[in-house]
Coordinates of C-alpha atoms and ligand atoms in Angstrom, one line a residue:
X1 CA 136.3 -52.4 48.4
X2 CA 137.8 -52.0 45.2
X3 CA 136.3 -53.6 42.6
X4 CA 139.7 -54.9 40.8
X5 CA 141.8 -57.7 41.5
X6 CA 145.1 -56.7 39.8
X7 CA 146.9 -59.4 38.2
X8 CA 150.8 -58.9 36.8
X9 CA 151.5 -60.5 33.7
X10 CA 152.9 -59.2 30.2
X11 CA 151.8 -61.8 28.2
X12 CA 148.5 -64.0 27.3
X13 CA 150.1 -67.4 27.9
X14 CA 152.5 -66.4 30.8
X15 CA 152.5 -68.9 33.4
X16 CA 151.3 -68.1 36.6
X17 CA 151.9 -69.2 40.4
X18 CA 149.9 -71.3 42.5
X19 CA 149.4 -68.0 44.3
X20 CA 148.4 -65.7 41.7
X21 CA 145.6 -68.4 40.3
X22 CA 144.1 -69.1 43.7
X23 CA 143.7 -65.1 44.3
X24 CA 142.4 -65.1 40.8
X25 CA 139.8 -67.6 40.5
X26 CA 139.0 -66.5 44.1
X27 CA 138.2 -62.5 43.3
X28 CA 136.6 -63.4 40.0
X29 CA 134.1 -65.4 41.7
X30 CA 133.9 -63.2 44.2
X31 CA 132.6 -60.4 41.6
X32 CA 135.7 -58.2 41.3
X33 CA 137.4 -57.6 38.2
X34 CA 140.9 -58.9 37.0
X35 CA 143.0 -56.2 36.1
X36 CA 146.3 -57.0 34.2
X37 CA 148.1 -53.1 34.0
X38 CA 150.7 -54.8 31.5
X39 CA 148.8 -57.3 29.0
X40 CA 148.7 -55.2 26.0
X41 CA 147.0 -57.1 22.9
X42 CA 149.6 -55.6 20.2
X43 CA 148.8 -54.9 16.7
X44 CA 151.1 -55.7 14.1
X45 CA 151.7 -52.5 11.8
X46 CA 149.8 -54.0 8.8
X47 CA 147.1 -54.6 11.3
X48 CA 146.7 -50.9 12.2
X49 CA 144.7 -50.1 9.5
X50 CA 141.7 -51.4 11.3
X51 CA 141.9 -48.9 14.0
X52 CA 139.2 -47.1 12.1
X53 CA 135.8 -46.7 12.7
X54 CA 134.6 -47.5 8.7
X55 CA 135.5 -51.1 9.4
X56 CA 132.3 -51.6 11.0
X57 CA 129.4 -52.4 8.5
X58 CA 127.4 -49.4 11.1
X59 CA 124.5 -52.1 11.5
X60 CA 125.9 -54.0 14.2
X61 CA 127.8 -52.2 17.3
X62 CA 130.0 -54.3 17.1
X63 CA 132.1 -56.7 14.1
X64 CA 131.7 -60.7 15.2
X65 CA 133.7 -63.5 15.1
X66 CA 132.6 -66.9 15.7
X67 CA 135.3 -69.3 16.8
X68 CA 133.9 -72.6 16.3
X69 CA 132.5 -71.5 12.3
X70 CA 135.2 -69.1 11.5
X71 CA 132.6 -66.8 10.5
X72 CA 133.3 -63.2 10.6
X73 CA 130.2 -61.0 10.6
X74 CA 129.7 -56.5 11.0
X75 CA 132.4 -55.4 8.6
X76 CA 132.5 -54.0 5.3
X77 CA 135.7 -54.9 4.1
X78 CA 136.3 -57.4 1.7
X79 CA 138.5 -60.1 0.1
X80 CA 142.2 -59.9 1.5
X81 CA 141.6 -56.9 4.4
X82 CA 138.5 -58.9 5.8
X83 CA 140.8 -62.3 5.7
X84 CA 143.0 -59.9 7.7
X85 CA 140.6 -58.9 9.9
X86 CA 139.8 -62.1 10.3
X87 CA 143.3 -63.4 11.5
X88 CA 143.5 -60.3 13.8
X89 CA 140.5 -61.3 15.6
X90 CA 141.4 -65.4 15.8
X91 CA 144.1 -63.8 17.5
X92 CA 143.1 -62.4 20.0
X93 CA 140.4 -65.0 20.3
X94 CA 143.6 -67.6 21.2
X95 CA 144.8 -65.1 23.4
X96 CA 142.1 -64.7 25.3
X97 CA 141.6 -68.9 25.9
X98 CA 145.2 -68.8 26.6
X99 CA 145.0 -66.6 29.2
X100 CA 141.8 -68.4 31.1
X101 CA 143.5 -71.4 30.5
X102 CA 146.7 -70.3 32.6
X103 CA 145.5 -68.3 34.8
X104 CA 142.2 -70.5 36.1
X105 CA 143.1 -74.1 35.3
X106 CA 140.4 -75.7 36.8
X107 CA 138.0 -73.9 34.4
X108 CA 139.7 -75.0 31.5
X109 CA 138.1 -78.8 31.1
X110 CA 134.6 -76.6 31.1
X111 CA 135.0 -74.0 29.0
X112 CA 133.1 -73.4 26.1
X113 CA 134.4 -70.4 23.6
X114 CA 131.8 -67.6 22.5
X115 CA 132.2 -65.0 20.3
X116 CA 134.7 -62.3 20.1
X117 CA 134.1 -58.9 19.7
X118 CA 135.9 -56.2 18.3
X119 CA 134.4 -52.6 18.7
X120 CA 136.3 -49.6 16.5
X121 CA 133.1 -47.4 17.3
X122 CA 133.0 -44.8 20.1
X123 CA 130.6 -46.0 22.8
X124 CA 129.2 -42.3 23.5
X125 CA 128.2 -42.8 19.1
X126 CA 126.4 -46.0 19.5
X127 CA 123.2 -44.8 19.1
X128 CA 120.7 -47.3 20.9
X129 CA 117.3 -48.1 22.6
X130 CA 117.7 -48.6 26.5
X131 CA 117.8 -52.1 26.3
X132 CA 120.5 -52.2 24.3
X133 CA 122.2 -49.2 25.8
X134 CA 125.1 -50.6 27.7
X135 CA 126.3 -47.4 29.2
X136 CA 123.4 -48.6 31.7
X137 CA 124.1 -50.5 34.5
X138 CA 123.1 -54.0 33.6
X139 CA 124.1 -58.0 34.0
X140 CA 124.7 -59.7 30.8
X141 CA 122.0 -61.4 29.2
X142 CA 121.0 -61.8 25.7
X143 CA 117.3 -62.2 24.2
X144 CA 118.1 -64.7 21.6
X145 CA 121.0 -66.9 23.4
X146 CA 119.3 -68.6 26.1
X147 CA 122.4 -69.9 28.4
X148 CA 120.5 -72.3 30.4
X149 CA 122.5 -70.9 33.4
X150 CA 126.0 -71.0 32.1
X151 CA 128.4 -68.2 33.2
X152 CA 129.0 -65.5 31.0
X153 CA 133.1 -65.1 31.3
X154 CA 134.3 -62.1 29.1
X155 CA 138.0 -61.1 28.2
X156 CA 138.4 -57.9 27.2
X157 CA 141.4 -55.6 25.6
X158 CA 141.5 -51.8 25.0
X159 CA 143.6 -51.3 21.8
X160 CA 143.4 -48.0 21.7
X161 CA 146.1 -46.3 20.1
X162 CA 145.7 -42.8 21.0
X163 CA 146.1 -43.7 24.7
X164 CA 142.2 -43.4 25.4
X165 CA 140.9 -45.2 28.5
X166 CA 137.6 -47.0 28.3
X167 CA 135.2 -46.0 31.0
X168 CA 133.3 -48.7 33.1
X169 CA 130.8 -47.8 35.6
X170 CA 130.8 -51.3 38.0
X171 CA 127.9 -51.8 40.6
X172 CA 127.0 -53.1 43.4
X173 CA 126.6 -57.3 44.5
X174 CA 124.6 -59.4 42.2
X175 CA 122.9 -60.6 45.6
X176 CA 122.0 -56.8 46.5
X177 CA 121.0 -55.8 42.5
X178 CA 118.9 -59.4 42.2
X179 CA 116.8 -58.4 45.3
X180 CA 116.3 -54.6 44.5
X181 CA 114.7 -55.8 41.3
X182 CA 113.0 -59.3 41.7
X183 CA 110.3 -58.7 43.5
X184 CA 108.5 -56.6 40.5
X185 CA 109.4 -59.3 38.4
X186 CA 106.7 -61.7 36.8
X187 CA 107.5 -65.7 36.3
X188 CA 107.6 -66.7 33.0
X189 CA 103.8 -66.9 31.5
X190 CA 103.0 -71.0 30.4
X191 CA 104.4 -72.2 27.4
X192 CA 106.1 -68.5 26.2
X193 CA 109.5 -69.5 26.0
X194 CA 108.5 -73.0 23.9
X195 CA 107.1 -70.8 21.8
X196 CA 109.9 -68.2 21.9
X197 CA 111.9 -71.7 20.9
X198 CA 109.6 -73.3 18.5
X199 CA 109.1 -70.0 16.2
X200 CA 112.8 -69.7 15.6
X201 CA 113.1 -66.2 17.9
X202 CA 115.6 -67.7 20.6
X203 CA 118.4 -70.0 19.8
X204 CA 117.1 -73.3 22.0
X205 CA 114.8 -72.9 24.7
X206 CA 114.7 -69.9 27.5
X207 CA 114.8 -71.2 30.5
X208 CA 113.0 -70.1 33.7
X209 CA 116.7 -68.8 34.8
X210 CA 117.5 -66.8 31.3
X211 CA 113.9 -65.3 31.5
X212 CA 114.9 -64.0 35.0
X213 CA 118.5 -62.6 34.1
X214 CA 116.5 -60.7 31.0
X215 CA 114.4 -59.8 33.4
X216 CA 116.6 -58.0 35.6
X217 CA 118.7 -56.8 32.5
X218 CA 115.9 -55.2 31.2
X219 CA 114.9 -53.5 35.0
X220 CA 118.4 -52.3 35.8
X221 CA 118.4 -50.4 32.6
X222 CA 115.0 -49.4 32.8
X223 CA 115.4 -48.0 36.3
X224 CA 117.0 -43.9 35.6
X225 CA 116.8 -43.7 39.6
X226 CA 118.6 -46.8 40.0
X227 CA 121.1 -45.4 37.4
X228 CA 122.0 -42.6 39.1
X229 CA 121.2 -43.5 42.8
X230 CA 122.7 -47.1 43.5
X231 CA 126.4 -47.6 44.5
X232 CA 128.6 -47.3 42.0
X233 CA 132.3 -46.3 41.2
X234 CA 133.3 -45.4 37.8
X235 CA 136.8 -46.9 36.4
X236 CA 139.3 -46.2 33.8
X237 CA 141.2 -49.2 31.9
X238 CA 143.6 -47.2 30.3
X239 CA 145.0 -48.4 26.3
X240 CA 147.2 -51.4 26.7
X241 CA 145.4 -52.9 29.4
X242 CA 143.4 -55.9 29.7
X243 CA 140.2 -56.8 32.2
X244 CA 138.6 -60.4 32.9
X245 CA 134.7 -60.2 34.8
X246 CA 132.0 -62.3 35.1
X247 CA 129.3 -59.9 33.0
X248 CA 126.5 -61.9 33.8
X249 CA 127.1 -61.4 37.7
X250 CA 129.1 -57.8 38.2
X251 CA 126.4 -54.5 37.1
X252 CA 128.7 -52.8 34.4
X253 CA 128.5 -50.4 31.9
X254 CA 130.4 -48.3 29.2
X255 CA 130.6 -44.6 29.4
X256 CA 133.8 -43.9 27.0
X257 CA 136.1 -45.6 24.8
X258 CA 136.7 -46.1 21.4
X259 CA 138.6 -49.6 19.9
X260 CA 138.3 -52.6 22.0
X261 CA 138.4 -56.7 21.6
X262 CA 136.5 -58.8 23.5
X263 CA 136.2 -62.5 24.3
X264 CA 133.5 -64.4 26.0
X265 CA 133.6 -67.3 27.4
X266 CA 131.1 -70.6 28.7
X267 CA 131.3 -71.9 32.2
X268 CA 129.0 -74.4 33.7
X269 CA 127.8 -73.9 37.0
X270 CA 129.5 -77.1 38.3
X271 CA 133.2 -75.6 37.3
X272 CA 133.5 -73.2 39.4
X273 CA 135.3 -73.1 42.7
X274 CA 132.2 -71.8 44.1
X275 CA 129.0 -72.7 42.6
X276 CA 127.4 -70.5 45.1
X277 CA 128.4 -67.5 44.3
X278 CA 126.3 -68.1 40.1
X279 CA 123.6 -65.7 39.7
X280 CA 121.7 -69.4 39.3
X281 CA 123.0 -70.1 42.6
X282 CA 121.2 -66.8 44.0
X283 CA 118.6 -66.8 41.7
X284 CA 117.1 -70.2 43.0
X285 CA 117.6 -69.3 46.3
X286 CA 116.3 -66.0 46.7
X287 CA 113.1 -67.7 44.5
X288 CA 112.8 -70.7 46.5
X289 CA 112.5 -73.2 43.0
X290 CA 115.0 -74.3 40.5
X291 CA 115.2 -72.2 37.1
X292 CA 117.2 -74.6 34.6
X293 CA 116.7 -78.1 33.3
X294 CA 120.0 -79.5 34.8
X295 CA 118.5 -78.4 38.7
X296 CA 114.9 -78.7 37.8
X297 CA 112.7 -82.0 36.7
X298 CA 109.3 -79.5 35.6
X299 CA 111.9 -77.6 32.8
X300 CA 111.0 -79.7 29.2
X301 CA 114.0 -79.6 27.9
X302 CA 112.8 -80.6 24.2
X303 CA 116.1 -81.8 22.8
X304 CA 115.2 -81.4 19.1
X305 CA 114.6 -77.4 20.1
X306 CA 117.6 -77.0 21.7
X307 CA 120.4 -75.4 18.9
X308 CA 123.7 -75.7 21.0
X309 CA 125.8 -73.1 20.0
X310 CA 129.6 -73.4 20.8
Ligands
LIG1 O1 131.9 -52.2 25.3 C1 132.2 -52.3 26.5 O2 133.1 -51.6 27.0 C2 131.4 -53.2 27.4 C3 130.0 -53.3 26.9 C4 129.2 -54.4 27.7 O3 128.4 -54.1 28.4 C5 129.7 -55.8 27.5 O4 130.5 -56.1 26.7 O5 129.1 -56.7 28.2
LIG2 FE1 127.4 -55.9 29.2

């Protein structure tokens, strides 16, 4: 099968058939990747300055933007280039939300905007530990943003302007990954993720369905035979493309590439076309129990520790 859907289009808020967004919202779900060949993210020439590396404060992998606070965070620049920056990010930000919102109406009443990424540094220089080492096969999830289930939706653009691809490695079914790896994994220990909460090191509570995404996060990566063994098929999105995937449900990783933007996205469960198809979906039924608050009765949800984010 191959793992992208291609989708024509030449602009982020082109209008698309009744066709095109039923294929669409039907191959995301399914766990393929949409491919648009011809939506190019275009710099404007003053913004081509930031097509260097130095932009990046070198902390952070990447430099973030926060939609909802306007806050831009990982860059050195300052005063008028950072306001810039900045703009150029918002940008892309609105393109991105565009584009979901054209392509997959239905999602559009549910979705709640991350943040956007953009990344000038060379994946093969991002020095990292393993678990942060996304040139390992892994499904999205995060440590300190608990998602109580939501989907992870991510838009991404390769800007490069020296015609460099990036380089994806995809995987094999969510269904197939979750039980390779869940039978080795522990249920959360009593009253670790309240404390995880209460002490400030998660943003809101980790539910019994975010400590089970870590979990198998944390074993895909940690797995080298599972690295080099399990299915896989490496892909090129070449400069001037742009990709759409559900992270937190299709095994990725980045090999090569230099300069890329990213959105992410929110989805709740109950927007998709198929809520069967969510990692929570599979989770709790591979498990046999309900892992968030919204499908369980035994989660405490303590309201006053929950920090909503977007
Ligand atoms: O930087 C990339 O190309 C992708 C990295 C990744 O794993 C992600 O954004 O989820
Ligand atoms: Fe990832």
């Amino acid at each position: 099968m191959d793992p992208l859907e291609n989708i024509d289009g030449e602009r982020f808020d082109a209008a698309f058939g009744e066709a095109v967004r039923d294929r669409a919202l039907r191959a995301l779900e399914a766990g393929r990747v949409l491919f648009f060949p011809r939506l190019a993210f275009v710099f404007s020439a003053d913004e081509r300055r930031f097509l260097d590396p130095r932009c990046s404060d070198g902390r952070a992998k990447n430099i973030s933007y926060d939609p909802s606070s306007g806050r831009l965070k990982g860059t050195t620049l300052t005063g008028r280039e950072r306001e810039c920056l900045q703009d150029m990010v918002a940008r892309f930000a609105q393109s991105a939300r565009h584009l979901v919102e054209g392509l997959l109406p239905s999602y559009a009443p549910h979705l709640g905007m991350g943040r956007t990424s953009y990344r000038p540094v060379e994946v093969k220089e991002r020095p990292s530990s393993y678990r942060k080492d996304d040139s390992r096969l892994h499904v999205d999830a995060f440590p300190s943003r608990p998602n109580g289930g939501r989907r992870i939706l991510r838009v991404f653009s390769n800007v490069n302007p020296d015609g460099h691809g990036r380089i994806w490695r995809l995987g094999e079914p969510f269904e197939t990954c979750a039980r390779r790896f869940l039978p080795a994994i522990r249920p959360p220990l009593p009253g670790q993720r309240w404390l995880l909460s209460a002490c400030g090191l998660t943003h809101g509570y980790r539910s019994a369905y975010d400590h089970y995404m870590l979990a198998l996060h944390n074993a895909m990566k940690g797995d080298d035979y599972f690295q080099r063994h399990c299915p896989q098929y490496e892909v090129t999105f070449p400069a001037g493309t742009t990709w759409m995937v559900f992270t937190d449900q299709v095994p990725h990783a980045a090999m090569a590439g230099q300069y890329l933007l990213e959105q992410t996205f929110h989805v709740p469960v109950r927007g998709l076309n198929e809520p069967a198809s969510a990692p929570l979906s599979v989770l709790e039924r591979l498990l046999g129990r309900t892992l968030t608050a919204a499908t369980s009765k035994s989660e405490p949800l303590d309201p006053r520790l929950v920090r909503v984010e977007e």
